[in-house]
Amino acid sequence: MFKAFNVLALTLSLCAVPGFLFSQNNAVADSVKQLDQVVITATKHERKQSQTGKVLTVISAEVLGRSSGQTLAELLNRQVGIIINGAQNNLGTNQNVYIRGAGIGYSLILLDGIPLNDPSNLANNFDLNLIPIDQIERIEILKGGQSTLYGSDALAGVINIISKKSFQKPLELQAMLGAGSYGTWKGNLSLGGQTEKTSYSAQFSRLNSQGFSSAFDEKGVGNFDKDGFVENNFSAQLKQRIVPGLLLKGLLNYNTYTADIDAGAFVDDQDYTTSSSNLQGGAGLILDKQNLRLTANFVLNITERNFEDDSISVPASAFDKYSRTDYVGSSNFLETYGNFKFGQKMDLLLGVEYRNQNMNQLYHSVSDFGAYFDDLRAYLTQSSLFSTYASLNVSKLGVFGFELGGRFNQHSEFGTYTTYNVNPYIFLDQQFKAFVNLSSSFKAPTQYQLFSDYGNLKLRPETGTNFEAGAQWFRKDQSAQFRAVYFQRSMKDVIAFLSTVFPPFGQYLNFNQQDDAGLELEGQMQWSKFKLGFNYTYVDGQVTTKLNSGRDTTYFNLLRRPKHAVNLNVGYSLSKKWEASLSVRSVSRRIDSYFNSSTFESSEVELDPYLTLDLYQEYRIKPNLKVFLDLRNLSNQKLLDLYGYNSRRFNFMLGLQGKF
């Protein structure tokens, strides 16, 4: 299927193991020191990372503290196995998440373990632009099919964003202020505290940028306007211990931004804007008994988006007067799960989950022919998904451990579907762990695929079978580690849009099969004042579809996703107060699709490979006060991640960060 793949994998493995073990971040040593840290996402409860065979990456608070000059998408884009298309473009660009080559919407975003999605989006995916990096304490990335624990959309993996909670005093203030290229400035203010029974936090962030033209000026006209971006984020959390063993919690998050956008690839538009807002509110409880932890959560999530184009700056025509599209997506999430412990070697997770999703869409335009309205609210656009699941974890059986789980799903439209997960692992010695993962996963049809004019109520879920095999080595003193993983994923009943000759001239159908495979290598090492890190990702994929003749055809289809991506970092402590790190990122050529609005023709184009250099420095004025300078794309390279759109050239962020 993938020619010469075994040779490539063997060669890279032999070259990478001895000697230079590198990582993807400017705080590599933090990851090295915490190899056996407690994680949550792998099993939905606290567990040491050594007691699971799942492929989990942790971005620590120390790393996030050194990433204030970046966006969340930029930080995730440097992790092994992940590509965020749009991360290096103008602020407000769509941030498309690809984990191990899987397409948009096949990776689930969580906020404190709760699914984040936008039912009004075609792929049900959430907009990463709405999540400020300065309000995050930790990120756990769990790759592979994770539908047994996390349900729909977790075909390729889960990214769990854990909000900031690290307030140790009864009253504590954290602040950050920064300014940089493209007329950008940002600030964050966090107020929180913790007592014996109560913990609380309230945070506000603002990001403002004059930006640059999103569309690339191919003809050098020189009059493309700057596309600005303004974002505001507020979050609040409260936890109260009522009696010993019973904790109540509540949350409220509101995030909103407005961005200037352009009409398309190579096409400027001075009067086109988009805005987006997300409101999330919820409550929950945690009940702790001797051998049981019971957790319950309820969250309401509402996302509103609009696109407005008054067409003043583009040539007028009968169809170019005014247009506005409004989208509203809402979801209710309710879950209850319990973790039962049977001694020190076994625990059982039992859970029940309910999701309800709804979307509205309203289109309004004005032309020489008058006003036009298209209102999707006239249709029933609601679906629900009920699930129950179980997972058994066994560890410390000598050198052996495993996880075995299953999930039953009942959807209001497609009916039932079940998933499974089998994850054995073994310690060949105290420093070497081998593991295998075999799992199934699924993605429910989205609201638009079901209920739009092109919708199909007979759609089945997209289903995936995932296989992983790998090994992890680490030194006894935990000063170095290395992990290699081979993965393979096969998806069936992939939903595709097919044109028809009858109104509405198209419909969504379960039509394709998608097969992807690849290799991940990553490692970290620290000695003396040096910190070294490296990761490498190889991914290949192909889709099998039917031609009009009825015959199957297979071809490469991983648009905008490189086959090869490398991240290298070298950090050095110049003194107890001053640290610096140099990062290198290399991306191989990619294929993109381009639609020419003048000729109404589509074609494939090749995006050139590129290499970027970044330099980060920080100096501690006081133990809790530091100044940082983040220099990105030092070589001022012109690169394209999206054909016809500009990316950031050399840029910087200078800032001050403190805790009081």
XYZ file of C-alpha atoms in Angstrom, residues 7-254:
248
model
C 12.654 0.819 4.557
C 12.084 4.416 5.570
C 10.821 3.459 9.028
C 13.769 1.146 9.713
C 16.332 3.678 8.513
C 14.936 6.500 10.614
C 14.653 4.300 13.686
C 18.290 3.208 13.476
C 19.461 6.775 12.933
C 17.413 8.295 15.733
C 17.968 5.905 18.625
C 21.618 6.458 19.531
C 22.810 9.770 20.844
C 20.793 12.823 19.960
C 17.277 12.641 21.420
C 15.342 15.811 20.799
C 11.842 17.310 21.354
C 9.308 19.633 19.883
C 9.266 22.397 22.439
C 11.369 25.137 23.966
C 10.957 23.535 27.378
C 12.104 20.021 26.597
C 13.526 19.309 30.028
C 10.150 19.831 31.623
C 8.791 16.888 29.619
C 11.826 14.746 30.439
C 11.533 15.298 34.175
C 7.856 14.360 34.178
C 7.900 11.047 32.326
C 5.929 9.395 35.138
C 3.605 12.326 35.769
C -0.065 11.849 36.534
C -2.353 12.290 33.503
C -6.131 12.313 33.136
C -7.087 11.955 29.471
C -5.838 8.370 28.937
C -8.412 6.842 31.328
C -10.665 9.811 32.392
C -9.142 9.702 35.875
C -5.728 10.304 37.449
C -3.187 7.717 36.406
C 0.583 7.625 36.076
C 1.734 7.810 32.488
C 3.802 4.660 32.972
C 0.593 2.727 33.772
C -0.955 3.122 30.336
C 0.057 1.908 26.901
C -1.678 4.736 25.071
C 0.223 7.313 23.020
C -0.054 10.453 25.127
C 1.829 13.751 24.834
C 1.746 16.363 27.602
C 2.365 20.082 27.086
C 3.162 21.276 30.581
C 2.491 24.566 32.360
C 6.191 25.432 31.992
C 5.987 25.075 28.214
C 2.789 27.113 28.045
C 4.413 29.788 30.208
C 7.049 30.175 27.495
C 4.492 30.278 24.671
C 2.676 33.554 25.330
C 4.122 34.968 22.109
C 2.319 32.275 20.101
C -1.242 31.174 19.445
C -2.605 27.826 20.570
C -2.565 26.650 16.953
C 1.144 27.510 16.568
C 2.022 25.519 19.682
C -0.007 22.462 18.642
C 1.457 22.642 15.143
C 4.872 21.661 16.541
C 3.672 18.490 18.251
C 4.457 15.099 16.762
C 1.725 13.782 14.489
C -0.200 17.075 14.336
C -0.616 19.647 11.568
C -2.682 22.795 12.151
C -3.277 24.264 8.723
C -3.624 28.038 9.062
C -1.481 28.296 12.204
C 1.070 30.497 10.402
C -1.453 32.616 8.526
C -3.175 35.840 9.516
C -5.081 35.840 12.810
C -8.673 34.763 12.243
C -7.785 32.215 9.547
C -9.533 28.849 9.864
C -7.397 26.584 12.069
C -7.869 23.100 10.588
C -6.657 20.282 12.844
C -5.110 17.204 11.210
C -3.940 14.402 13.521
C -2.000 11.653 11.767
C -3.336 12.770 8.402
C -7.030 12.498 9.306
C -9.255 15.191 7.839
C -11.100 18.092 9.430
C -13.528 17.068 12.165
C -11.961 13.684 12.926
C -10.121 14.977 16.017
C -12.038 15.862 19.177
C -11.208 19.010 21.153
C -11.936 18.877 24.893
C -11.943 21.672 27.461
C -11.362 20.184 30.914
C -12.579 16.848 29.560
C -15.789 18.261 28.031
C -16.253 18.042 24.214
C -15.994 21.326 22.327
C -17.725 21.374 18.955
C -19.751 23.644 16.711
C -22.826 21.890 15.261
C -23.258 24.719 12.731
C -19.927 23.813 11.099
C -20.005 21.353 8.229
C -17.540 19.051 10.041
C -18.781 19.831 13.599
C -15.272 21.106 14.412
C -14.532 23.830 16.969
C -12.673 27.052 16.118
C -9.278 27.126 17.883
C -9.187 30.910 17.402
C -11.648 31.112 20.307
C -9.247 29.572 22.849
C -6.621 31.960 24.340
C -3.280 30.315 25.073
C -2.745 32.427 28.216
C -5.722 30.817 29.965
C -4.393 27.261 29.574
C -2.499 25.398 32.281
C -1.824 22.119 30.521
C -2.625 20.188 27.341
C -2.853 16.416 26.993
C -2.863 14.968 23.464
C -4.126 11.405 23.146
C -3.696 9.945 19.660
C -5.417 6.985 18.032
C -9.101 5.981 17.976
C -10.581 7.129 21.302
C -14.330 6.767 20.720
C -14.703 4.164 23.480
C -13.990 6.811 26.129
C -14.913 9.996 24.251
C -17.554 9.072 21.692
C -18.157 10.654 18.302
C -15.437 12.561 16.403
C -12.492 10.933 18.234
C -11.360 8.891 15.210
C -7.782 10.182 15.071
C -7.276 11.485 18.581
C -8.256 13.819 21.396
C -6.749 17.162 22.450
C -7.686 17.911 26.064
C -7.131 21.577 26.958
C -6.985 21.999 30.728
C -7.758 25.519 31.886
C -5.556 27.427 34.298
C -6.083 26.501 37.952
C -2.615 26.897 39.497
C -3.505 29.378 42.237
C -1.889 28.398 45.531
C -2.704 31.389 47.765
C -6.108 32.645 48.987
C -5.650 35.587 46.614
C -3.261 35.600 43.665
C -2.857 37.780 40.601
C -1.196 36.741 37.336
C -0.658 39.151 34.459
C 0.904 39.267 30.995
C 1.347 42.136 28.570
C 2.987 41.873 25.163
C 3.396 43.705 21.860
C 4.842 42.708 18.523
C 4.774 42.680 14.746
C 1.808 43.619 12.558
C 0.558 46.109 15.137
C -0.210 43.300 17.556
C -0.662 43.635 21.292
C -2.147 41.289 23.848
C -2.821 41.167 27.556
C -4.079 38.675 30.106
C -5.199 39.188 33.687
C -5.944 36.259 35.986
C -7.322 36.492 39.512
C -7.743 33.398 41.628
C -7.264 31.748 44.943
C -7.542 28.608 46.986
C -8.551 27.880 50.559
C -9.241 24.644 52.391
C -12.746 24.279 50.914
C -12.918 26.751 48.045
C -11.014 27.470 44.855
C -11.921 30.118 42.305
C -10.553 31.909 39.262
C -11.555 34.690 36.872
C -9.543 35.521 33.744
C -9.734 38.077 30.966
C -7.635 38.184 27.782
C -7.561 40.604 24.857
C -5.718 40.301 21.558
C -5.626 43.064 18.969
C -3.758 43.038 15.656
C -3.743 45.248 12.566
C -2.610 42.161 10.673
C -1.712 41.942 6.995
C -3.576 41.031 3.828
C -4.848 37.487 4.127
C -4.949 37.099 0.331
C -1.653 36.913 -1.540
C -1.110 39.756 -4.022
C 0.002 37.561 -6.937
C 0.101 40.372 -9.499
C 1.860 42.851 -7.214
C -0.922 45.405 -7.397
C 0.063 46.688 -3.969
C -3.341 47.912 -2.812
C -4.458 44.871 -0.820
C -5.638 46.139 2.586
C -4.632 44.812 5.999
C -7.014 42.356 7.627
C -7.268 43.060 11.348
C -8.318 40.915 14.281
C -9.791 41.708 17.726
C -10.509 39.065 20.354
C -11.833 39.116 23.937
C -11.950 36.116 26.270
C -13.457 35.709 29.724
C -13.573 32.629 31.925
C -14.602 31.938 35.517
C -14.563 28.789 37.638
C -15.682 27.983 41.157
C -15.166 24.807 43.182
C -16.647 24.300 46.632
C -16.143 21.325 48.945
C -19.493 20.885 50.689
C -18.555 17.991 52.967
C -15.508 15.724 53.005
C -15.560 13.732 49.777
C -18.097 15.916 47.927
C -17.002 18.718 45.577
C -19.344 20.948 43.576
C -18.071 22.965 40.593
C -19.297 25.546 38.121
C -17.868 27.222 35.024
C -18.601 30.082 32.649
C -16.605 30.859 29.492
C -17.335 33.538 26.919
